[in-house]
Every structure is written in structure tokens, then in C-alpha cells.
């Protein structure tokens, strides 16, 4: 009896411990979300935490206990990602527009700061608590304290020696050696002089004297404008996430705002995006179709050849044929890229006797190279798949067809191939989706190049949609996450439509059985 009780208590205690850890993480995430004023996350996390406790603490409901973790992962890794991508596509989120308006104003004012001639200076003591540095400042015999995020304020508990504030309870005063050891962090430290960002910041180079840095830009909160003190130019909120002058000049950085369908319109009407987008889309389809077609039939051909039971050494041949499949794809693409190098590559130097063939810089040849490398990397997989599918077809079927007078070609075309497609069609669909987004080969082989004339974001002739999205989002100075999200949605729609159509065709093939 006591043994049965122990068996039940053990799992129960384990469940309580795991549930307690989950609740602790949930509470921590809720606090972080509250600090960020993200009330949607607060609500979602609270609902999930309550639901988990209700599901796992009540008896029974075993299906819910198994489904709940999967449902949460579905929300996090699928629904949230899709929803967030959709949200970003309707914003100007990108390079120069990554924060809110207050952050943009603070960044503009801070970026325009410089030490002006005859600016005030103050004796300071650099202090540190944990990993946070601060300035203990003496101003007219009074002690002030501030950090990078906490403007200068009175510090009545500071210890004074010789009329200078030298220490503060709870903080470590740095000596000369400490200042040298943390020179970069201290020289980069800018402590706001007051709550008004127009009053500038205090900085130091030697750790002993602080100098006031003022910005040539000033912000007027009542008028919501920024004025350049050097030129007298006034910048106002242009309504699209940046301050704009009367002449149309933008101040950068700006802030994130909703722009409606502007990114979708830009993708379809901007000549630097629309033309390359059409070319890249066509090439993406060509690459995916040709790769799947070529790898499948090459793998099938080799599987038929090496499926002969009386062939000598066929195990050795089969092993050699799947070597490329064991090779890391990105490394294989990198090696082939070197072999096709125009100046010192193996192909030009050895196979073409020193010819000067621009394999990777000519638009047509570069596409040929990408397809060739994809074929080299992909045919072993198809070889293995079709080999297994061929061996699953009963030998009696072929024997019956032979007795009926069918030729080998008729047996293959009318019997083996249809039966083969029933089992491998889902794999061909998956292979198409993989090659549709085969970023590694493009990035490691040609980098998407050579560049399309007049295209934005360095888009090239061998770029596919996913590498184009990468370049728009992360390459160059003009990072446009909103436009990249639009293209990501386009890829999602295309792959979804093709997958649905393909699976319907696969279902039709199953009727052959």
C-alpha cells in the first residue's frame, strides 16, 4: 500500500516543481512586459499561465495535458511570427526607424552634442555600483549625482573632502588605475545635466573634470519641432516617422509609425524594386522547378542502374554516390564557388586549360553554376528515396507485365513511374519548397550577384526571393524591414498555394493504388 502511495507522490511533486518553475518564468515575463507597457503580452502570458495551472492541477483531462504544450509552441513559433511579420509590413520599421518618437528625439539631440568653447566644467568623481558608472559632481559646493539614465540630482549623502564630493554610500569611487582600466566606458558615459534634454550632458576624458556638452539641435515640446541652432532651420513632425524641414530634408533617426499599404505599393510601383522583383520571382521558380526535376530524374536514373541485383560492387558505387549528401551543403557550395573562380578556380585552370570564363560574374553562367551545384547537392537524396521506392514495388508486377509483352520502357513509363510518384510526390513537394527558399547555396556561391542594373539594395541576377528579402532587411545602409516583410508574405502565399495544389494532385495519384 505504502509503495503505491510513493509512486503517486513522486510524479505529483515533480509536476508541482515543473509547474512552479513555469509560473516563475511567467511572472518574470509579466513583469518585463509591464515595464515595457506591453499590455497585450501581459494578458496573453497571464491567460496561458492560468490555463496551464488549471489543466495540470485538476484530475483527468489527459488530452488537454498533452495538447497544451504543443498549442503554446504553435502560438509562439507560428501564429506570433506570422502575425508580427504582418504587422511589420504595415510600418516603416527599418534602418533609422527602430524606436519610438521620444527615443528618436533623444538620439537626435545626443547626436548633435559637442563641447562648445568656454563651456562650464565641474570637478567630478567617477563612481561605480555593479556594472553601472556614474558621476559625482561638485557644483558651487553642492554634490550632484547622475548616471547615463538618471539625470544629475542632489546627493545630500555624498562625502565631501576639501570642498569636493569624493564618495557616495553604495557606490565605489574609482581611483586613477580604475579609470584607466575602464577608460572607454567612462569616456563614452554621457550623464544628462537635467530632465530637459536641451540642457545637454556632462562628459569627461580624464575622469577628474566634467565638461558640459550642448547640442546644436533643440527640441520645442510645445510646438513639437526641432531647431538647428547653426542654420536656424526648423524641422516639424512630417507624419511619417521623422522630422522634416520646409525644403523636405529629413532628420535621422526617425521613429516607427504605421504607414498602411505604402510598403505594398512600393513593392509594386517602385522601379528599383518592381523590375528586380519580377526577375527574381521568375528565377526563383525556374531554380526550384529545374532543381527538383533534374535531381529527381538523375537520382531515379542512378537508382535504376544500381538496382540491378547482379551488378558487382554496387554497394561501393552506392556509397560513393551519397558522399555529396554527407557533405555540409554550405561548405560544398563554398568549395564549388572557389572551383568556379574566374582567376584561380580549378574549372578554368585545369578543365578549360587556363580559359578566362566568368562563371560567377556573368548572369547566365552564374545561374548555370547555381543549378549545377544544387544538382550535385540534391541528387544523392533523390537517389536514396527512389532506390527505396523502387525496391518496394513487387517484382511480380514487372514479371506479369513482361509476360503480357510489355517492353522495358512501357513497364517503366506505365507501371513503375506512376507507382513511384505515389510514394515520392510529397517528398518532391517538400523539395520544391526547400529549393524555393534555398538561401545557403545562393549566399555561399554568388552572394546573389552579379548585380541587376538599377536595382536597389544590391539585388543580383542569381538572387532568389528569400535572399532578396535578406538583402532588403539586413544588407547595406537602407535596411527596410517593412518592405522585407511584404516580400516574406509574398513568399508565404506562393509556397502555400503551390503546396495546396501539389497535395491535391498527390491525392489524385493515390487513386492509382
XYZ file of C-alpha atoms in Angstrom:
513
model
C 0.000 0.000 0.000
C 2.773 2.394 1.006
C 4.631 1.567 -2.216
C 1.621 2.605 -4.332
C 1.376 5.942 -2.455
C 5.078 6.701 -3.069
C 4.627 6.101 -6.814
C 1.848 8.678 -6.930
C 3.546 11.245 -4.705
C 6.754 11.253 -6.759
C 5.178 12.309 -10.084
C 2.907 14.753 -8.231
C 5.876 16.513 -6.597
C 7.721 16.560 -9.926
C 4.669 18.092 -11.555
C 4.442 20.766 -8.841
C 8.140 21.630 -9.252
C 7.860 21.937 -13.044
C 4.651 23.921 -12.753
C 6.263 26.195 -10.165
C 9.209 26.826 -12.497
C 6.795 27.599 -15.324
C 4.830 30.013 -13.110
C 8.053 31.735 -12.022
C 9.044 32.272 -15.658
C 5.542 33.518 -16.447
C 5.614 36.032 -13.578
C 9.072 37.223 -14.653
C 7.844 37.655 -18.244
C 4.785 39.550 -16.993
C 6.980 41.971 -15.013
C 9.168 42.566 -18.067
C 6.095 43.168 -20.206
C 4.683 45.605 -17.629
C 7.972 47.544 -17.645
C 7.695 47.751 -21.435
C 3.988 48.735 -21.131
C 3.136 45.857 -23.442
C -0.315 45.029 -22.118
C -1.123 42.576 -24.897
C 1.808 40.365 -23.849
C 0.815 40.741 -20.200
C -2.695 39.499 -20.997
C -1.539 36.610 -23.211
C 1.081 35.369 -20.717
C -1.363 35.628 -17.797
C -4.052 33.691 -19.690
C -1.578 30.949 -20.681
C -0.248 30.666 -17.110
C -3.748 30.385 -15.615
C -4.783 27.862 -18.287
C -1.696 25.698 -17.642
C -2.326 25.650 -13.887
C -5.995 24.794 -14.439
C -5.174 21.988 -16.893
C -2.389 20.333 -14.904
C -3.755 20.704 -11.386
C -7.181 19.195 -11.986
C -7.641 15.450 -12.322
C -8.366 13.880 -15.688
C -8.338 15.930 -18.921
C -5.360 13.946 -20.200
C -5.810 15.030 -23.863
C -5.517 18.682 -22.807
C -2.339 17.941 -20.852
C -0.711 16.526 -23.961
C -2.033 19.183 -26.342
C -1.347 22.282 -24.207
C 2.472 22.476 -24.746
C 2.087 21.942 -28.480
C -0.582 24.614 -28.630
C 1.658 27.120 -26.836
C 4.592 26.375 -29.155
C 2.226 26.782 -32.109
C 1.261 30.224 -30.804
C 4.881 31.282 -30.225
C 6.629 29.889 -33.292
C 3.867 30.068 -35.894
C 0.993 32.397 -35.066
C 3.106 35.083 -33.396
C 5.766 35.057 -36.138
C 3.176 35.308 -38.912
C 1.208 37.988 -37.073
C 4.302 40.043 -36.245
C 5.545 39.834 -39.834
C 2.144 41.067 -40.998
C 2.279 43.936 -38.508
C 5.793 44.988 -39.576
C 4.701 45.048 -43.232
C 2.357 47.928 -42.372
C 5.060 50.027 -40.658
C 8.190 51.919 -41.672
C 10.286 49.770 -39.279
C 13.852 49.648 -40.566
C 17.165 51.438 -40.561
C 16.676 54.820 -38.908
C 13.152 53.914 -37.736
C 13.625 51.363 -34.964
C 12.386 53.139 -31.837
C 9.600 55.400 -30.666
C 9.424 59.178 -31.055
C 10.942 60.000 -27.636
C 13.922 57.764 -28.372
C 14.373 59.417 -31.768
C 14.329 62.917 -30.251
C 16.826 61.909 -27.561
C 19.070 60.343 -30.186
C 18.924 63.451 -32.406
C 19.772 65.781 -29.521
C 22.561 63.487 -28.284
C 23.976 63.085 -31.783
C 24.245 66.834 -32.210
C 26.071 67.400 -28.945
C 29.570 68.812 -28.823
C 31.711 70.617 -26.354
C 31.304 74.316 -27.010
C 34.056 76.832 -26.410
C 34.277 78.063 -22.795
C 31.595 75.573 -21.746
C 31.270 75.060 -17.966
C 33.450 72.427 -16.319
C 32.955 70.673 -12.973
C 35.155 68.598 -10.649
C 33.846 65.047 -10.702
C 34.442 61.682 -9.077
C 33.645 58.610 -11.153
C 31.718 56.064 -9.094
C 30.518 52.568 -9.860
C 27.863 50.202 -8.499
C 27.636 46.784 -10.115
C 28.200 47.449 -13.789
C 26.789 50.989 -13.730
C 29.076 54.027 -13.834
C 28.055 57.456 -12.599
C 29.405 60.950 -11.962
C 29.572 62.532 -8.516
C 29.698 66.229 -9.396
C 30.562 69.244 -7.254
C 28.708 72.425 -8.274
C 29.115 75.544 -6.095
C 29.919 73.411 -3.053
C 26.908 71.099 -3.561
C 27.118 67.436 -4.523
C 25.166 66.137 -7.515
C 24.913 62.585 -8.790
C 23.775 61.088 -12.078
C 24.162 58.155 -14.465
C 23.533 57.668 -18.165
C 19.825 57.070 -17.482
C 19.423 59.179 -14.345
C 19.913 62.965 -14.801
C 22.010 64.900 -12.284
C 20.261 65.465 -8.986
C 21.222 66.457 -5.470
C 23.190 63.888 -3.436
C 22.956 65.023 0.209
C 24.619 61.825 1.496
C 27.782 62.404 -0.521
C 31.026 62.693 1.465
C 32.901 65.986 0.914
C 36.685 66.453 1.272
C 38.264 69.829 0.634
C 35.002 71.128 -0.858
C 34.811 68.306 -3.404
C 32.393 65.338 -3.341
C 34.559 62.197 -3.232
C 32.268 59.296 -2.382
C 28.652 58.217 -2.146
C 27.230 55.444 0.047
C 26.521 52.321 -2.007
C 28.991 53.291 -4.749
C 32.684 52.614 -5.241
C 34.835 55.661 -6.020
C 37.293 54.841 -8.806
C 40.979 55.673 -8.434
C 43.307 56.579 -11.290
C 44.132 52.955 -12.114
C 40.430 52.004 -12.132
C 39.721 54.855 -14.533
C 42.468 53.669 -16.876
C 41.079 50.132 -16.779
C 37.604 51.401 -17.723
C 38.674 54.264 -19.963
C 36.371 53.545 -22.901
C 33.238 53.054 -20.754
C 33.948 56.259 -18.850
C 34.769 58.364 -21.902
C 31.547 57.130 -23.566
C 29.455 57.974 -20.493
C 27.131 60.951 -21.001
C 25.130 61.993 -17.938
C 22.092 64.225 -18.663
C 22.550 67.601 -16.947
C 18.834 67.838 -16.116
C 15.462 66.406 -17.098
C 15.397 68.838 -20.048
C 17.312 67.217 -22.916
C 18.157 70.669 -24.269
C 20.408 71.307 -21.221
C 22.999 68.882 -22.610
C 25.106 66.202 -20.963
C 28.205 66.038 -18.796
C 31.184 64.045 -20.109
C 34.796 63.528 -19.110
C 38.003 62.463 -20.737
C 40.322 62.289 -17.701
C 37.886 61.111 -15.025
C 38.561 64.208 -12.909
C 36.851 67.083 -14.725
C 33.430 67.002 -16.376
C 32.575 69.263 -19.305
C 29.152 70.339 -20.471
C 28.267 69.203 -23.980
C 25.438 71.034 -25.755
C 23.591 70.113 -28.939
C 23.191 72.423 -31.917
C 19.676 70.920 -32.160
C 16.990 71.943 -29.669
C 13.571 70.416 -29.191
C 10.440 72.507 -28.546
C 7.918 70.183 -26.898
C 5.037 72.689 -27.168
C 5.479 73.214 -30.905
C 6.789 69.639 -31.478
C 9.658 70.993 -33.583
C 13.430 70.674 -33.653
C 15.517 73.743 -34.472
C 19.054 73.633 -35.809
C 20.903 76.379 -33.945
C 23.594 76.593 -36.635
C 21.343 77.194 -39.621
C 18.086 78.267 -37.984
C 16.243 75.505 -39.867
C 13.070 74.330 -38.151
C 12.035 70.695 -38.541
C 8.472 69.598 -37.820
C 6.795 66.193 -37.478
C 6.143 65.130 -41.057
C 3.646 62.458 -40.032
C 5.735 59.623 -41.476
C 8.077 58.953 -38.602
C 10.625 61.741 -38.990
C 11.181 65.465 -38.564
C 11.085 67.283 -41.908
C 12.140 70.792 -42.887
C 10.193 73.045 -45.250
C 12.619 72.087 -48.017
C 11.901 68.367 -47.466
C 15.113 67.405 -45.646
C 14.682 64.628 -43.069
C 16.437 64.348 -39.746
C 17.670 60.846 -38.964
C 16.975 58.768 -36.986
C 13.202 58.789 -37.079
C 10.687 56.576 -35.306
C 8.354 53.701 -36.164
C 4.847 54.551 -37.382
C 2.120 52.726 -39.281
C 2.230 53.521 -42.997
C -0.741 51.475 -44.218
C -0.229 49.820 -47.602
C 2.720 52.034 -48.523
C 5.194 49.114 -48.455
C 2.912 47.008 -50.673
C 2.567 49.926 -53.092
C 6.333 50.436 -53.084
C 6.951 46.784 -53.951
C 4.643 47.052 -56.976
C 5.417 50.557 -58.237
C 8.992 51.489 -57.268
C 11.071 50.788 -60.407
C 14.133 49.840 -58.308
C 12.060 47.127 -56.595
C 9.323 46.122 -59.073
C 11.584 45.180 -62.003
C 14.080 43.173 -59.916
C 11.180 41.579 -58.026
C 9.704 40.209 -61.269
C 13.106 38.897 -62.422
C 13.874 37.365 -59.044
C 10.430 35.729 -58.808
C 10.771 34.123 -62.262
C 14.302 32.925 -61.468
C 13.155 31.520 -58.125
C 10.502 29.384 -59.859
C 12.969 28.291 -62.550
C 15.593 27.318 -59.994
C 13.120 25.372 -57.841
C 11.487 23.524 -60.772
C 14.731 22.736 -62.609
C 16.457 21.609 -59.429
C 13.627 19.283 -58.394
C 13.197 17.917 -61.930
C 16.918 17.391 -62.529
C 17.753 15.905 -59.123
C 14.738 13.569 -59.247
C 15.403 12.128 -62.679
C 19.153 11.902 -62.131
C 18.583 10.138 -58.814
C 15.980 7.868 -60.425
C 18.276 7.016 -63.336
C 21.120 6.088 -60.997
C 18.743 4.128 -58.753
C 17.564 2.050 -61.725
C 21.122 1.477 -62.878
C 22.447 0.459 -59.471
C 19.367 -1.542 -58.524
C 20.432 -4.446 -60.713
C 20.854 -7.392 -58.334
C 23.720 -8.961 -60.279
C 25.917 -5.850 -60.583
C 29.329 -6.317 -58.994
C 30.434 -3.777 -56.392
C 27.105 -1.976 -56.415
C 27.370 -1.295 -52.638
C 30.612 0.579 -53.234
C 29.042 2.572 -56.067
C 26.008 3.409 -53.934
C 28.233 4.577 -51.063
C 30.256 6.819 -53.362
C 27.097 8.318 -54.848
C 25.748 9.522 -51.499
C 29.002 11.226 -50.468
C 27.744 14.700 -51.523
C 24.703 14.166 -49.281
C 27.013 13.720 -46.270
C 28.874 16.918 -47.137
C 27.599 20.092 -45.363
C 25.641 21.999 -48.012
C 27.002 25.434 -47.182
C 30.568 24.099 -47.225
C 30.004 22.303 -50.530
C 28.639 25.489 -52.076
C 31.649 27.418 -50.784
C 34.103 24.862 -52.242
C 32.360 24.880 -55.615
C 32.376 28.684 -55.582
C 36.164 28.578 -55.266
C 36.452 25.975 -58.016
C 34.452 28.212 -60.386
C 36.534 31.285 -59.556
C 37.463 33.129 -62.729
C 41.117 33.791 -61.837
C 42.349 30.778 -59.923
C 39.469 28.279 -59.945
C 40.049 24.579 -60.751
C 37.466 24.611 -63.550
C 39.134 27.365 -65.584
C 42.716 26.416 -64.725
C 42.507 22.647 -65.280
C 39.356 21.684 -67.145
C 39.448 24.604 -69.600
C 43.255 24.943 -69.764
C 43.507 28.429 -68.258
C 40.497 29.937 -70.009
C 39.071 33.202 -68.670
C 35.412 32.223 -68.216
C 33.380 34.491 -65.869
C 31.373 31.686 -64.238
C 30.214 33.758 -61.269
C 30.038 37.244 -62.766
C 28.092 36.566 -65.957
C 24.295 36.486 -65.319
C 23.642 33.348 -67.419
C 26.736 31.398 -66.362
C 26.177 32.270 -62.700
C 22.665 30.772 -62.898
C 24.079 27.660 -64.557
C 26.621 27.308 -61.748
C 23.897 27.626 -59.083
C 21.776 24.923 -60.767
C 24.819 22.667 -61.185
C 25.746 22.954 -57.501
C 22.135 22.353 -56.494
C 22.106 19.241 -58.665
C 25.355 17.979 -57.093
C 23.986 18.541 -53.596
C 20.478 17.199 -54.286
C 20.732 14.064 -56.449
C 22.026 11.746 -53.646
C 18.854 12.424 -51.651
C 16.669 11.567 -54.640
C 18.865 8.523 -55.331
C 18.193 7.176 -51.836
C 14.478 7.951 -51.958
C 13.819 6.461 -55.389
C 16.021 3.447 -54.618
C 13.824 2.612 -51.636
C 10.628 3.253 -53.595
C 11.759 1.006 -56.477
C 12.589 -1.823 -54.105
C 9.099 -1.562 -52.581
C 7.409 -2.307 -55.946
C 6.627 -6.052 -56.069
C 8.690 -7.962 -58.624
C 5.543 -9.832 -59.655
C 4.156 -6.671 -61.223
C 7.125 -6.392 -63.606
C 7.055 -10.116 -64.326
C 3.334 -10.022 -65.175
C 3.861 -7.062 -67.492
C 6.760 -8.845 -69.196
C 4.643 -11.941 -69.725
C 1.965 -9.722 -71.285
C 4.552 -8.488 -73.780
C 5.318 -5.030 -72.365
C 8.695 -3.512 -73.275
C 11.089 -2.249 -70.552
C 10.208 1.368 -71.472
C 6.472 0.642 -71.234
C 6.991 -1.072 -67.847
C 8.848 1.965 -66.565
C 6.529 4.614 -68.027
C 3.162 2.956 -67.383
C 3.820 0.946 -64.211
C 6.931 1.854 -62.253
C 6.878 5.641 -62.614
C 3.191 6.083 -61.569
C 3.685 3.779 -58.581
C 6.891 5.620 -57.730
C 5.210 9.014 -57.796
C 2.593 7.913 -55.282
C 5.260 7.497 -52.622
C 7.724 10.245 -53.582
C 5.314 13.036 -54.624
C 5.110 14.513 -51.075
C 8.908 14.498 -50.959
C 9.066 16.311 -54.310
C 6.716 18.969 -52.930
C 8.878 19.366 -49.858
C 11.970 19.522 -52.070
C 10.366 22.267 -54.164
C 9.550 24.300 -51.054
C 13.119 23.795 -49.787
C 14.721 24.904 -53.054
C 12.291 27.817 -53.292
C 13.966 29.135 -50.135
C 17.450 27.638 -50.656
C 19.318 30.597 -49.200
C 22.572 28.782 -48.416
C 23.577 27.911 -51.974
C 22.850 31.408 -53.270
C 24.602 33.194 -50.441
C 27.672 30.937 -50.412
C 28.081 30.652 -54.179
C 27.368 34.006 -55.809
C 26.030 36.171 -52.993
C 23.111 36.833 -55.357
C 25.344 38.548 -57.899
C 26.049 39.854 -60.413
C 24.007 42.941 -59.573
C 20.978 43.893 -61.662
C 21.499 47.346 -63.155
C 19.297 49.953 -61.486
C 18.152 47.623 -58.722
C 18.042 48.781 -55.129
C 19.595 47.015 -52.137
C 22.298 45.317 -54.267
C 19.806 42.800 -55.733
C 21.509 40.466 -58.229
C 20.678 38.134 -61.122
C 21.008 34.953 -59.041
C 19.105 36.260 -56.042
C 16.001 34.299 -55.141
C 13.117 35.766 -53.189
C 14.458 34.782 -49.782
C 17.943 36.202 -50.449
C 16.298 39.355 -51.833
C 14.352 39.657 -48.579
C 17.609 39.234 -46.650
C 19.344 41.987 -48.595
C 16.453 44.425 -48.199
C 16.257 43.707 -44.461
C 19.903 43.409 -43.445
C 22.254 44.440 -46.257
C 23.517 47.964 -46.870
C 22.625 51.250 -45.201
C 18.896 51.353 -46.063
C 17.519 48.444 -44.067
C 13.795 48.240 -44.721
C 12.167 45.610 -42.513
C 8.670 46.720 -43.573
C 9.319 46.075 -47.283
C 11.133 42.822 -46.452
C 8.061 41.678 -44.517
C 5.890 42.375 -47.568
C 8.111 40.108 -49.682
C 8.122 37.459 -46.937
C 4.320 37.467 -47.042
C 4.500 37.096 -50.841
C 6.767 34.033 -50.466
C 4.419 32.566 -47.873
C 1.413 32.969 -50.179
C 3.218 31.470 -53.201
C 4.546 28.440 -51.318
C 1.153 27.881 -49.672
C -0.722 27.936 -52.996
C 1.782 25.607 -54.658
C 1.708 23.228 -51.708
C -2.102 23.055 -51.675
C -2.269 22.405 -55.419
C 0.525 19.832 -55.225
C -1.053 17.905 -52.370
C -4.345 17.782 -54.257
C -2.505 16.300 -57.221
C -0.778 13.858 -54.856
C -4.145 12.769 -53.527
C -5.224 12.095 -57.100
C -2.126 9.940 -57.600
C -3.084 7.826 -54.600
C -6.132 6.618 -56.547
C -3.694 4.607 -58.671
C -3.449 2.157 -55.799
